[in-house]
Amino acid sequence: MAGLAESGSNPDVDLLYDINGLAKDAPHWFDRGMEFVGEYGLLLAMVLLVLWCWWTVRRGGDENAAPSVAALVWAPLAAGVAVLVNVPIRGFVERPRPFVDHQGLDVLVSGKTDFSFVSDHATLTMAIGVGLFVANRKFGLAGIGIALLEGFCRVYMGVHYPTDVIGGFALGTAVALLLSPLAMALLTPVMKAVERSPRAGRLIRSRSAGRPGREALIPGARAEHPEEPDLAA
């Protein structure tokens, strides 16, 4: 299983060289920027996107706030579960990093000694992006876009094959969607109980939420049908 891409005629390897070759032609400062973005920046952007979505849902504060917040809680939990699922997958496949078997790559991050398939970064970001989509379509599409950019960065940096990234996307999506019904069944009652709390309820709805004349602030929500949740699931 370790030799998933040992041949230079393999399209996976060809695409790796094509994308990573962009790093050789780019200025040094750009490569350093891509290193930060691909290693930390996009993960931070995903966290901020989740918080932004939560703040928007909280301020909207309609009757569907609790299920929406439950879906938002599921997004990072789905990412954690997906990474745990990836642990035995990596151990079974045992695919070396691309720079181990292929010469001439411009590797932007050193110290990567673990296995390559599947990409944790791609798995994390896609699981959160799809989890966000379950809660809110517009924020979810933005999250999926961030995940796709993360996948590109991992190949650009020379630390993953394209199929490592595709595998991560598939794993993150599968975990977020397949376990979503169970997660929502467990988390929604918890969020509704929190909502009823005098103090903790502010985590679900702001004090000003629900006042007469206040429009729903959840992107994509329809004012003429406030009873309809903006859940994709």
mmCIF file of N, CA and C in Angstrom, residues 12-108:
data_model
loop_
_atom_site.group_PDB
_atom_site.id
_atom_site.type_symbol
_atom_site.label_atom_id
_atom_site.label_comp_id
_atom_site.label_asym_id
_atom_site.label_seq_id
_atom_site.Cartn_x
_atom_site.Cartn_y
_atom_site.Cartn_z
ATOM 1 N N ASP A 12 -1.259 11.200 -10.581
ATOM 2 C CA ASP A 12 -1.196 11.774 -9.242
ATOM 3 C C ASP A 12 0.140 12.477 -9.023
ATOM 4 N N VAL A 13 1.217 11.826 -9.465
ATOM 5 C CA VAL A 13 2.553 12.399 -9.325
ATOM 6 C C VAL A 13 2.741 13.561 -10.291
ATOM 7 N N ASP A 14 2.230 13.411 -11.499
ATOM 8 C CA ASP A 14 2.348 14.493 -12.477
ATOM 9 C C ASP A 14 1.676 15.767 -11.970
ATOM 10 N N LEU A 15 0.494 15.609 -11.399
ATOM 11 C CA LEU A 15 -0.217 16.772 -10.875
ATOM 12 C C LEU A 15 0.512 17.354 -9.666
ATOM 13 N N LEU A 16 1.111 16.493 -8.867
ATOM 14 C CA LEU A 16 1.931 16.953 -7.741
ATOM 15 C C LEU A 16 3.058 17.853 -8.224
ATOM 16 N N TYR A 17 3.777 17.423 -9.235
ATOM 17 C CA TYR A 17 4.895 18.218 -9.770
ATOM 18 C C TYR A 17 4.397 19.513 -10.413
ATOM 19 N N ASP A 18 3.224 19.446 -11.066
ATOM 20 C CA ASP A 18 2.694 20.642 -11.710
ATOM 21 C C ASP A 18 2.330 21.710 -10.673
ATOM 22 N N ILE A 19 1.646 21.290 -9.623
ATOM 23 C CA ILE A 19 1.211 22.254 -8.608
ATOM 24 C C ILE A 19 2.388 22.716 -7.762
ATOM 25 N N ASN A 20 3.225 21.775 -7.335
ATOM 26 C CA ASN A 20 4.380 22.159 -6.528
ATOM 27 C C ASN A 20 5.383 22.972 -7.332
ATOM 28 N N GLY A 21 5.410 22.744 -8.662
ATOM 29 C CA GLY A 21 6.313 23.514 -9.515
ATOM 30 C C GLY A 21 6.012 25.004 -9.487
ATOM 31 N N LEU A 22 4.777 25.372 -9.140
ATOM 32 C CA LEU A 22 4.434 26.782 -9.025
ATOM 33 C C LEU A 22 5.236 27.447 -7.910
ATOM 34 N N ALA A 23 5.579 26.672 -6.878
ATOM 35 C CA ALA A 23 6.338 27.225 -5.758
ATOM 36 C C ALA A 23 7.760 27.607 -6.178
ATOM 37 N N LYS A 24 8.317 26.868 -7.133
ATOM 38 C CA LYS A 24 9.683 27.163 -7.571
ATOM 39 C C LYS A 24 9.755 28.485 -8.320
ATOM 40 N N ASP A 25 8.679 28.826 -9.000
ATOM 41 C CA ASP A 25 8.664 30.061 -9.792
ATOM 42 C C ASP A 25 8.163 31.258 -9.001
ATOM 43 N N ALA A 26 7.645 31.012 -7.791
ATOM 44 C CA ALA A 26 7.076 32.100 -6.988
ATOM 45 C C ALA A 26 8.156 32.787 -6.171
ATOM 46 N N PRO A 27 7.953 34.052 -5.822
ATOM 47 C CA PRO A 27 8.916 34.752 -4.950
ATOM 48 C C PRO A 27 9.003 34.088 -3.576
ATOM 49 N N HIS A 28 10.129 34.276 -2.923
ATOM 50 C CA HIS A 28 10.342 33.651 -1.615
ATOM 51 C C HIS A 28 9.272 34.084 -0.619
ATOM 52 N N TRP A 29 8.922 35.369 -0.618
ATOM 53 C CA TRP A 29 7.938 35.861 0.347
ATOM 54 C C TRP A 29 6.575 35.213 0.134
ATOM 55 N N PHE A 30 6.244 34.933 -1.131
ATOM 56 C CA PHE A 30 4.958 34.296 -1.426
ATOM 57 C C PHE A 30 4.936 32.870 -0.888
ATOM 58 N N ASP A 31 6.057 32.157 -1.068
ATOM 59 C CA ASP A 31 6.131 30.793 -0.549
ATOM 60 C C ASP A 31 6.018 30.772 0.970
ATOM 61 N N ARG A 32 6.646 31.738 1.629
ATOM 62 C CA ARG A 32 6.551 31.809 3.091
ATOM 63 C C ARG A 32 5.103 32.090 3.512
ATOM 64 N N GLY A 33 4.443 32.924 2.737
ATOM 65 C CA GLY A 33 3.047 33.201 3.019
ATOM 66 C C GLY A 33 2.175 31.972 2.833
ATOM 67 N N MET A 34 2.421 31.216 1.761
ATOM 68 C CA MET A 34 1.671 29.991 1.518
ATOM 69 C C MET A 34 1.946 28.958 2.597
ATOM 70 N N GLU A 35 3.167 28.935 3.095
ATOM 71 C CA GLU A 35 3.507 28.010 4.181
ATOM 72 C C GLU A 35 2.656 28.295 5.411
ATOM 73 N N PHE A 36 2.549 29.583 5.777
ATOM 74 C CA PHE A 36 1.744 29.937 6.948
ATOM 75 C C PHE A 36 0.267 29.680 6.702
ATOM 76 N N VAL A 37 -0.203 30.086 5.527
ATOM 77 C CA VAL A 37 -1.620 29.915 5.205
ATOM 78 C C VAL A 37 -1.998 28.434 5.193
ATOM 79 N N GLY A 38 -1.174 27.601 4.550
ATOM 80 C CA GLY A 38 -1.479 26.187 4.435
ATOM 81 C C GLY A 38 -1.333 25.413 5.716
ATOM 82 N N GLU A 39 -0.451 25.875 6.599
ATOM 83 C CA GLU A 39 -0.210 25.154 7.851
ATOM 84 C C GLU A 39 -1.129 25.634 8.976
ATOM 85 N N TYR A 40 -1.352 26.938 9.058
ATOM 86 C CA TYR A 40 -2.112 27.488 10.183
ATOM 87 C C TYR A 40 -3.240 28.440 9.757
ATOM 88 N N GLY A 41 -2.984 29.272 8.755
ATOM 89 C CA GLY A 41 -3.889 30.368 8.432
ATOM 90 C C GLY A 41 -5.304 29.939 8.082
ATOM 91 N N LEU A 42 -5.450 28.919 7.241
ATOM 92 C CA LEU A 42 -6.781 28.510 6.817
ATOM 93 C C LEU A 42 -7.534 27.791 7.926
ATOM 94 N N LEU A 43 -6.816 27.104 8.798
ATOM 95 C CA LEU A 43 -7.466 26.503 9.965
ATOM 96 C C LEU A 43 -8.027 27.599 10.867
ATOM 97 N N LEU A 44 -7.239 28.659 11.062
ATOM 98 C CA LEU A 44 -7.713 29.786 11.852
ATOM 99 C C LEU A 44 -8.908 30.458 11.178
ATOM 100 N N ALA A 45 -8.845 30.605 9.865
ATOM 101 C CA ALA A 45 -9.962 31.199 9.131
ATOM 102 C C ALA A 45 -11.235 30.371 9.310
ATOM 103 N N MET A 46 -11.091 29.050 9.344
ATOM 104 C CA MET A 46 -12.260 28.188 9.523
ATOM 105 C C MET A 46 -12.855 28.364 10.915
ATOM 106 N N VAL A 47 -12.004 28.479 11.924
ATOM 107 C CA VAL A 47 -12.492 28.714 13.284
ATOM 108 C C VAL A 47 -13.254 30.032 13.354
ATOM 109 N N LEU A 48 -12.692 31.077 12.758
ATOM 110 C CA LEU A 48 -13.344 32.385 12.763
ATOM 111 C C LEU A 48 -14.674 32.345 12.006
ATOM 112 N N LEU A 49 -14.733 31.550 10.938
ATOM 113 C CA LEU A 49 -15.972 31.425 10.176
ATOM 114 C C LEU A 49 -17.066 30.767 11.018
ATOM 115 N N VAL A 50 -16.691 29.738 11.772
ATOM 116 C CA VAL A 50 -17.660 29.082 12.663
ATOM 117 C C VAL A 50 -18.166 30.066 13.712
ATOM 118 N N LEU A 51 -17.250 30.843 14.300
ATOM 119 C CA LEU A 51 -17.646 31.822 15.309
ATOM 120 C C LEU A 51 -18.542 32.897 14.700
ATOM 121 N N TRP A 52 -18.240 33.319 13.501
ATOM 122 C CA TRP A 52 -19.058 34.316 12.817
ATOM 123 C C TRP A 52 -20.467 33.777 12.576
ATOM 124 N N CYS A 53 -20.544 32.534 12.131
ATOM 125 C CA CYS A 53 -21.843 31.917 11.891
ATOM 126 C C CYS A 53 -22.627 31.810 13.197
ATOM 127 N N TRP A 54 -21.944 31.401 14.273
ATOM 128 C CA TRP A 54 -22.612 31.305 15.581
ATOM 129 C C TRP A 54 -23.137 32.666 16.021
ATOM 130 N N TRP A 55 -22.326 33.711 15.866
ATOM 131 C CA TRP A 55 -22.741 35.050 16.271
ATOM 132 C C TRP A 55 -23.958 35.514 15.471
ATOM 133 N N THR A 56 -23.974 35.189 14.189
ATOM 134 C CA THR A 56 -25.091 35.570 13.337
ATOM 135 C C THR A 56 -26.364 34.827 13.732
ATOM 136 N N VAL A 57 -26.237 33.520 13.956
ATOM 137 C CA VAL A 57 -27.386 32.724 14.382
ATOM 138 C C VAL A 57 -27.896 33.212 15.734
ATOM 139 N N ARG A 58 -26.985 33.483 16.634
ATOM 140 C CA ARG A 58 -27.349 33.947 17.982
ATOM 141 C C ARG A 58 -28.101 35.267 17.921
ATOM 142 N N ARG A 59 -27.633 36.194 17.113
ATOM 143 C CA ARG A 59 -28.301 37.493 17.012
ATOM 144 C C ARG A 59 -29.639 37.375 16.299
ATOM 145 N N GLY A 60 -29.734 36.426 15.341
ATOM 146 C CA GLY A 60 -31.021 36.207 14.678
ATOM 147 C C GLY A 60 -32.058 35.722 15.675
ATOM 148 N N GLY A 61 -31.656 34.715 16.492
ATOM 149 C CA GLY A 61 -32.424 34.293 17.650
ATOM 150 C C GLY A 61 -33.855 33.877 17.401
ATOM 151 N N ASP A 62 -34.178 33.257 16.262
ATOM 152 C CA ASP A 62 -35.556 32.809 16.080
ATOM 153 C C ASP A 62 -35.737 31.454 16.754
ATOM 154 N N GLU A 63 -36.883 30.831 16.522
ATOM 155 C CA GLU A 63 -37.196 29.582 17.220
ATOM 156 C C GLU A 63 -36.318 28.421 16.780
ATOM 157 N N ASN A 64 -35.617 28.578 15.682
ATOM 158 C CA ASN A 64 -34.738 27.519 15.199
ATOM 159 C C ASN A 64 -33.278 27.739 15.611
ATOM 160 N N ALA A 65 -33.037 28.651 16.544
ATOM 161 C CA ALA A 65 -31.673 28.955 16.952
ATOM 162 C C ALA A 65 -30.991 27.736 17.558
ATOM 163 N N ALA A 66 -31.696 27.004 18.413
ATOM 164 C CA ALA A 66 -31.084 25.856 19.088
ATOM 165 C C ALA A 66 -30.625 24.780 18.102
ATOM 166 N N PRO A 67 -31.459 24.358 17.133
ATOM 167 C CA PRO A 67 -30.967 23.390 16.151
ATOM 168 C C PRO A 67 -29.791 23.920 15.326
ATOM 169 N N SER A 68 -29.815 25.221 15.020
ATOM 170 C CA SER A 68 -28.717 25.802 14.247
ATOM 171 C C SER A 68 -27.419 25.773 15.036
ATOM 172 N N VAL A 69 -27.493 26.134 16.316
ATOM 173 C CA VAL A 69 -26.295 26.101 17.154
ATOM 174 C C VAL A 69 -25.825 24.666 17.356
ATOM 175 N N ALA A 70 -26.762 23.726 17.470
ATOM 176 C CA ALA A 70 -26.391 22.317 17.584
ATOM 177 C C ALA A 70 -25.600 21.868 16.363
ATOM 178 N N ALA A 71 -26.033 22.310 15.178
ATOM 179 C CA ALA A 71 -25.305 21.964 13.957
ATOM 180 C C ALA A 71 -23.923 22.594 13.951
ATOM 181 N N LEU A 72 -23.811 23.815 14.484
ATOM 182 C CA LEU A 72 -22.506 24.468 14.554
ATOM 183 C C LEU A 72 -21.577 23.755 15.518
ATOM 184 N N VAL A 73 -22.115 23.269 16.622
ATOM 185 C CA VAL A 73 -21.301 22.498 17.571
ATOM 186 C C VAL A 73 -20.823 21.211 16.922
ATOM 187 N N TRP A 74 -21.665 20.621 16.078
ATOM 188 C CA TRP A 74 -21.300 19.379 15.420
ATOM 189 C C TRP A 74 -20.138 19.563 14.449
ATOM 190 N N ALA A 75 -20.013 20.734 13.836
ATOM 191 C CA ALA A 75 -18.977 20.947 12.817
ATOM 192 C C ALA A 75 -17.574 20.651 13.344
ATOM 193 N N PRO A 76 -17.112 21.267 14.449
ATOM 194 C CA PRO A 76 -15.776 20.924 14.950
ATOM 195 C C PRO A 76 -15.706 19.518 15.527
ATOM 196 N N LEU A 77 -16.821 19.043 16.104
ATOM 197 C CA LEU A 77 -16.820 17.667 16.600
ATOM 198 C C LEU A 77 -16.639 16.672 15.454
ATOM 199 N N ALA A 78 -17.285 16.948 14.324
ATOM 200 C CA ALA A 78 -17.132 16.087 13.146
ATOM 201 C C ALA A 78 -15.685 16.065 12.686
ATOM 202 N N ALA A 79 -15.025 17.225 12.736
ATOM 203 C CA ALA A 79 -13.616 17.285 12.352
ATOM 204 C C ALA A 79 -12.766 16.420 13.273
ATOM 205 N N GLY A 80 -13.041 16.494 14.566
ATOM 206 C CA GLY A 80 -12.285 15.672 15.511
ATOM 207 C C GLY A 80 -12.493 14.184 15.290
ATOM 208 N N VAL A 81 -13.749 13.784 15.046
ATOM 209 C CA VAL A 81 -14.038 12.371 14.782
ATOM 210 C C VAL A 81 -13.354 11.911 13.502
ATOM 211 N N ALA A 82 -13.380 12.753 12.469
ATOM 212 C CA ALA A 82 -12.768 12.385 11.194
ATOM 213 C C ALA A 82 -11.260 12.175 11.335
ATOM 214 N N VAL A 83 -10.607 13.031 12.117
ATOM 215 C CA VAL A 83 -9.164 12.870 12.318
ATOM 216 C C VAL A 83 -8.865 11.580 13.082
ATOM 217 N N LEU A 84 -9.712 11.243 14.048
ATOM 218 C CA LEU A 84 -9.528 9.989 14.776
ATOM 219 C C LEU A 84 -9.704 8.785 13.844
ATOM 220 N N VAL A 85 -10.674 8.874 12.946
ATOM 221 C CA VAL A 85 -10.880 7.798 11.968
ATOM 222 C C VAL A 85 -9.672 7.677 11.048
ATOM 223 N N ASN A 86 -9.021 8.795 10.790
ATOM 224 C CA ASN A 86 -7.869 8.795 9.890
ATOM 225 C C ASN A 86 -6.654 8.089 10.483
ATOM 226 N N VAL A 87 -6.576 7.992 11.800
ATOM 227 C CA VAL A 87 -5.402 7.381 12.439
ATOM 228 C C VAL A 87 -5.180 5.944 11.964
ATOM 229 N N PRO A 88 -6.182 5.053 12.036
ATOM 230 C CA PRO A 88 -5.951 3.692 11.527
ATOM 231 C C PRO A 88 -5.789 3.640 10.014
ATOM 232 N N ILE A 89 -6.422 4.578 9.291
ATOM 233 C CA ILE A 89 -6.267 4.598 7.831
ATOM 234 C C ILE A 89 -4.809 4.862 7.467
ATOM 235 N N ARG A 90 -4.210 5.844 8.106
ATOM 236 C CA ARG A 90 -2.792 6.151 7.837
ATOM 237 C C ARG A 90 -1.907 4.961 8.174
ATOM 238 N N GLY A 91 -2.189 4.323 9.301
ATOM 239 C CA GLY A 91 -1.370 3.175 9.697
ATOM 240 C C GLY A 91 -1.518 1.998 8.755
ATOM 241 N N PHE A 92 -2.700 1.856 8.151
ATOM 242 C CA PHE A 92 -2.927 0.748 7.237
ATOM 243 C C PHE A 92 -2.281 0.997 5.878
ATOM 244 N N VAL A 93 -2.451 2.202 5.358
ATOM 245 C CA VAL A 93 -1.925 2.519 4.022
ATOM 246 C C VAL A 93 -0.409 2.704 4.055
ATOM 247 N N GLU A 94 0.104 3.404 5.076
ATOM 248 C CA GLU A 94 1.544 3.650 5.245
ATOM 249 C C GLU A 94 2.175 4.259 3.988
ATOM 250 N N ARG A 95 1.590 5.291 3.503
ATOM 251 C CA ARG A 95 2.107 5.966 2.318
ATOM 252 C C ARG A 95 3.098 7.051 2.741
ATOM 253 N N PRO A 96 4.342 6.983 2.281
ATOM 254 C CA PRO A 96 5.322 8.011 2.650
ATOM 255 C C PRO A 96 4.959 9.369 2.063
ATOM 256 N N ARG A 97 5.487 10.411 2.672
ATOM 257 C CA ARG A 97 5.312 11.750 2.118
ATOM 258 C C ARG A 97 5.911 11.790 0.712
ATOM 259 N N PRO A 98 5.373 12.626 -0.171
ATOM 260 C CA PRO A 98 5.842 12.634 -1.563
ATOM 261 C C PRO A 98 7.324 12.945 -1.721
ATOM 262 N N PHE A 99 7.885 13.787 -0.847
ATOM 263 C CA PHE A 99 9.302 14.143 -0.986
ATOM 264 C C PHE A 99 10.233 12.993 -0.611
ATOM 265 N N VAL A 100 9.682 11.937 -0.008
ATOM 266 C CA VAL A 100 10.500 10.770 0.320
ATOM 267 C C VAL A 100 10.805 9.961 -0.933
ATOM 268 N N ASP A 101 9.839 9.804 -1.799
ATOM 269 C CA ASP A 101 9.979 8.967 -2.995
ATOM 270 C C ASP A 101 10.268 9.744 -4.266
ATOM 271 N N HIS A 102 10.127 11.064 -4.242
ATOM 272 C CA HIS A 102 10.258 11.843 -5.474
ATOM 273 C C HIS A 102 11.205 13.009 -5.256
ATOM 274 N N GLN A 103 12.137 13.136 -6.162
ATOM 275 C CA GLN A 103 13.154 14.182 -6.070
ATOM 276 C C GLN A 103 12.688 15.452 -6.775
ATOM 277 N N GLY A 104 13.302 16.558 -6.394
ATOM 278 C CA GLY A 104 13.067 17.806 -7.088
ATOM 279 C C GLY A 104 11.859 18.590 -6.625
ATOM 280 N N LEU A 105 11.219 18.157 -5.545
ATOM 281 C CA LEU A 105 10.076 18.898 -5.024
ATOM 282 C C LEU A 105 10.560 20.064 -4.164
ATOM 283 N N ASP A 106 9.826 21.155 -4.221
ATOM 284 C CA ASP A 106 10.126 22.311 -3.375
ATOM 285 C C ASP A 106 9.279 22.187 -2.113
ATOM 286 N N VAL A 107 9.853 21.619 -1.064
ATOM 287 C CA VAL A 107 9.121 21.344 0.179
ATOM 288 C C VAL A 107 9.184 22.578 1.070
ATOM 289 N N LEU A 108 8.040 23.165 1.357
ATOM 290 C CA LEU A 108 7.999 24.410 2.108
ATOM 291 C C LEU A 108 7.961 24.201 3.617
#
